[in-house]
mmCIF file of C-alpha atoms in Angstrom:
data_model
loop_
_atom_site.group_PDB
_atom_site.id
_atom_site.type_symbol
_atom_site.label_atom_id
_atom_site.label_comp_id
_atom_site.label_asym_id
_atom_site.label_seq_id
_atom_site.Cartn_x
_atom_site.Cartn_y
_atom_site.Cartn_z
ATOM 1 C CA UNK L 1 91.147 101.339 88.120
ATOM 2 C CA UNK L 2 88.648 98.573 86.578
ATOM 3 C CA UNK L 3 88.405 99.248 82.522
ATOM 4 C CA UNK L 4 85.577 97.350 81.384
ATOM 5 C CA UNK L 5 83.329 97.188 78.388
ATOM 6 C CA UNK L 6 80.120 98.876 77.860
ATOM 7 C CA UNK L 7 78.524 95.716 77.039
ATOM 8 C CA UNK L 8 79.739 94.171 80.054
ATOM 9 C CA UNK L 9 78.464 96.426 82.378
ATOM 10 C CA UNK L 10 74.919 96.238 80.735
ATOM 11 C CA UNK L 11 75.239 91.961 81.295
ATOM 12 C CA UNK L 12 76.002 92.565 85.280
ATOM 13 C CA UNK L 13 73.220 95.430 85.475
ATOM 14 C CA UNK L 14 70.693 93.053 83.310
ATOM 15 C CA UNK L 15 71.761 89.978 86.112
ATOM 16 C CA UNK L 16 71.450 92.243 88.708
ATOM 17 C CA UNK L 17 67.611 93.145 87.957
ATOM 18 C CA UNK L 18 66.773 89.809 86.865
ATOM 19 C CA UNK L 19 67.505 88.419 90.186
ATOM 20 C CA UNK L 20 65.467 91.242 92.411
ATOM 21 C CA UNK L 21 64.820 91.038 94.740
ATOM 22 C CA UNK L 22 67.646 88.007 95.412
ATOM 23 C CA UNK L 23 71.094 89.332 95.371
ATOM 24 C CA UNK L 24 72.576 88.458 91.594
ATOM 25 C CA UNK L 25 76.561 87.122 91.517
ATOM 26 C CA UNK L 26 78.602 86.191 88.883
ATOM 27 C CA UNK L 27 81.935 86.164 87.740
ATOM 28 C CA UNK L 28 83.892 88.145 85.071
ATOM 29 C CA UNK L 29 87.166 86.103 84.114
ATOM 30 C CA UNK L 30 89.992 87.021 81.854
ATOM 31 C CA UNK L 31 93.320 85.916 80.734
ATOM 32 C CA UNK L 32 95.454 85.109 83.405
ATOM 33 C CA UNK L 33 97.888 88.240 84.608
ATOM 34 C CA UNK L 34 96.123 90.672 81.902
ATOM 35 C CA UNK L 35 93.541 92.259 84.557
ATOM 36 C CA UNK L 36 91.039 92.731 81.525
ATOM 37 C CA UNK L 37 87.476 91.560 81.738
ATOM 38 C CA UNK L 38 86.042 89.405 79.134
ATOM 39 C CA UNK L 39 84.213 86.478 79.522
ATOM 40 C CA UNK L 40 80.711 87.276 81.724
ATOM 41 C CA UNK L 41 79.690 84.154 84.127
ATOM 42 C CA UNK L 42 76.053 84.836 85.653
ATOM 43 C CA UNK L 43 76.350 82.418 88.944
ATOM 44 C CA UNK L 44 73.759 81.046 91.039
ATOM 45 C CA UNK L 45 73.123 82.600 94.320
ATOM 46 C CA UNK L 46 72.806 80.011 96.204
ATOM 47 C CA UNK L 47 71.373 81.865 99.472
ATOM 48 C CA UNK L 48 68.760 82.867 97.631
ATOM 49 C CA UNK L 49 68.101 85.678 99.678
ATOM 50 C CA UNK L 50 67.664 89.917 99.461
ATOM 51 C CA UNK L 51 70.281 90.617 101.817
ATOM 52 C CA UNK L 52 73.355 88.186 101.223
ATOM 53 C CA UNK L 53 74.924 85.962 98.178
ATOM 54 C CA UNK L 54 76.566 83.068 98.552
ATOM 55 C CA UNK L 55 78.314 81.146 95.308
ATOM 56 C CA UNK L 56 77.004 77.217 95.306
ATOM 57 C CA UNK L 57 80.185 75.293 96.523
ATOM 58 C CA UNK L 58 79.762 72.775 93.354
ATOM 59 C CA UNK L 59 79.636 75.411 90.674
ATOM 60 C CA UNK L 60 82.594 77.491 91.738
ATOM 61 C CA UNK L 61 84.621 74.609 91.929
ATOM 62 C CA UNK L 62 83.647 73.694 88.041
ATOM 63 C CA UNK L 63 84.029 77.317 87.489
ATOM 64 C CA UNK L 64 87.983 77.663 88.602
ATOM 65 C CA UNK L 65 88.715 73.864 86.851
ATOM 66 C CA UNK L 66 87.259 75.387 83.827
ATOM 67 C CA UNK L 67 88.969 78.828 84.396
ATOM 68 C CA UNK L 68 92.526 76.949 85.103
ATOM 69 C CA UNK L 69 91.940 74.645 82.038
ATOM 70 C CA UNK L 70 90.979 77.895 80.064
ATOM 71 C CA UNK L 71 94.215 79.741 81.596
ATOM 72 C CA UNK L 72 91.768 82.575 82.923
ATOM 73 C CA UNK L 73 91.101 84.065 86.349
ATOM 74 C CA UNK L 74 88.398 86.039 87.775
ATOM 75 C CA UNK L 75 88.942 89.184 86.940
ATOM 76 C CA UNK L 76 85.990 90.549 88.077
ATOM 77 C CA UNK L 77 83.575 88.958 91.273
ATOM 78 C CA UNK L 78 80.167 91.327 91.084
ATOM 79 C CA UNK L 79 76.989 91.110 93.110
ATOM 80 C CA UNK L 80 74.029 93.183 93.621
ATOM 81 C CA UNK L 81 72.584 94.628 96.158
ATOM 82 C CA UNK L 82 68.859 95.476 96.657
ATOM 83 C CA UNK L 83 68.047 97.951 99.254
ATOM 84 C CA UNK L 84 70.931 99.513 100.403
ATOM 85 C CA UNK L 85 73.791 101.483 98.025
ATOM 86 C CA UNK L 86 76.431 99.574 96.335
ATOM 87 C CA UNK L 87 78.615 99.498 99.017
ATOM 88 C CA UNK L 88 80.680 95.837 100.701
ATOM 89 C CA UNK L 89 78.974 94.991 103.436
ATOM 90 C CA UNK L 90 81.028 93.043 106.677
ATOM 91 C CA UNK L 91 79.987 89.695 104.806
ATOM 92 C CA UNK L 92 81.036 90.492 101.312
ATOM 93 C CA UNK L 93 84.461 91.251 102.960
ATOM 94 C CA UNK L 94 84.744 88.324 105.094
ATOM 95 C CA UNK L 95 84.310 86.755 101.763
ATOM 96 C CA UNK L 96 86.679 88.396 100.208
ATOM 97 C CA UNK L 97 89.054 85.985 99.152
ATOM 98 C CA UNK L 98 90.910 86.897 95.781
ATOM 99 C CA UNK L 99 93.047 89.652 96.280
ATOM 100 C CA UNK L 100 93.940 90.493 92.516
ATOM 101 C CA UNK L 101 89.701 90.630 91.950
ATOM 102 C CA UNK L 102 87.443 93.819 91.279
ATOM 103 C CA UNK L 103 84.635 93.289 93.479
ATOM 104 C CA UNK L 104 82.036 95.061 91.832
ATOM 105 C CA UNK L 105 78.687 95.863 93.394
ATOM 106 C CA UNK L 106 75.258 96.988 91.676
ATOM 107 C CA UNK L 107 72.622 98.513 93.744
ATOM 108 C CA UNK L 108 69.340 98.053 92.301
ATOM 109 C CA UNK L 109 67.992 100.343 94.597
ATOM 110 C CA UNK L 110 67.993 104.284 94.227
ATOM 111 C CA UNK L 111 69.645 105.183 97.374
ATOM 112 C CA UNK L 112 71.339 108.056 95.786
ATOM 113 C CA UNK L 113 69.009 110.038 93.738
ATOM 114 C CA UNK L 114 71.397 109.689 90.699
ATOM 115 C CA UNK L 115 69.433 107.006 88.770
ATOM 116 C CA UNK L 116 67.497 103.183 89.430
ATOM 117 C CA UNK L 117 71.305 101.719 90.166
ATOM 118 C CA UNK L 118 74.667 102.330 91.219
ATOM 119 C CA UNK L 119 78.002 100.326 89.886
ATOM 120 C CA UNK L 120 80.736 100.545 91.591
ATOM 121 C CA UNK L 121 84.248 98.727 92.049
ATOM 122 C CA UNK L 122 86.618 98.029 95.410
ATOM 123 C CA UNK L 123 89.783 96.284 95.734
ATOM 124 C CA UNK L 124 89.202 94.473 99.103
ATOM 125 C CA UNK L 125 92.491 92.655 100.586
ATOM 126 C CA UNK L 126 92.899 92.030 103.795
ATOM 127 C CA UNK L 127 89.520 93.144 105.238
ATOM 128 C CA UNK L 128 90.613 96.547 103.564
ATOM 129 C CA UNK L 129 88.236 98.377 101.244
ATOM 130 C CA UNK L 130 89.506 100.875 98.739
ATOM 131 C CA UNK L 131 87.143 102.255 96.201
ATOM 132 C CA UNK L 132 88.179 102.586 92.736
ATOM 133 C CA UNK L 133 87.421 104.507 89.713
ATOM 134 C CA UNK L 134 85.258 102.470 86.813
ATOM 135 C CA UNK L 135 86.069 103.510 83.407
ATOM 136 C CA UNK L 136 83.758 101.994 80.701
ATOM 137 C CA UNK L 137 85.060 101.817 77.503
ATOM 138 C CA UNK L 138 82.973 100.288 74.102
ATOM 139 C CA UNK L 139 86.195 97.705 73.300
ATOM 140 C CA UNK L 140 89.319 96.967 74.238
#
């Protein structure tokens, strides 16, 4: 289960609509080994595309320096997408590379009826998907 703040969630959703129609991606990172959410990093996508994110090579490298000096790790790796639900496509798997990470996805499209996004998390390891329940909580 991902526990995450209120005003975390809002920071993701807010990326996620500034960016549309480009796929938003950030980062959430957090102490190391405490698998709690705190600090939000908006990222660059540096595809600059609707239908695919990449991170710029450059600023993820600065990002786990400053994460290791910091003694953080991405807790959280989020992107949006724009037209289809929040769901990981065969890309965002095959990029899939932190096995302890929520990978959290925003739709900014209604594909659902339920409202103008969707947030959802997966645990992805191994090219496996498992979806997992959000709870949002106002602190920790």
């Amino acid at each position: 289960m991902l526990t995450i703040t209120q005003a975390l969630v809002d920071q993701i959703v807010a990326h996620a609509r500034k960016d549309h129609p480009d796929e938003a991606c950030g980062v959430v990172a957090g102490p190391a080994g405490s698998d709690r959410p705190e600090r939000f990093i908006p990222m660059l996508n540096a595809a600059m595309s609707p239908t695919f994110y990449e991170f710029d090579s450059g600023d993820l490298l600065k990002l786990y320096r400053e994460m290791d000096d910091r003694d953080e790790e991405p807790v959280v790796i989020y992107h949006s997408h724009t037209a289809t639900e929040a769901y990981p496509s065969r890309t965002d798997i095959s990029y899939a590379n932190e096995p302890g990470a929520h990978y959290v996805l925003v739709s900014t499209a209604d594909t659902d009826g339920l409202g103008d996004f969707q947030f959802r998390s997966f645990r992805i390891v191994e090219g496996e998907v498992t979806e997992e329940e959000v709870r949002v909580v106002e602190m920790y």
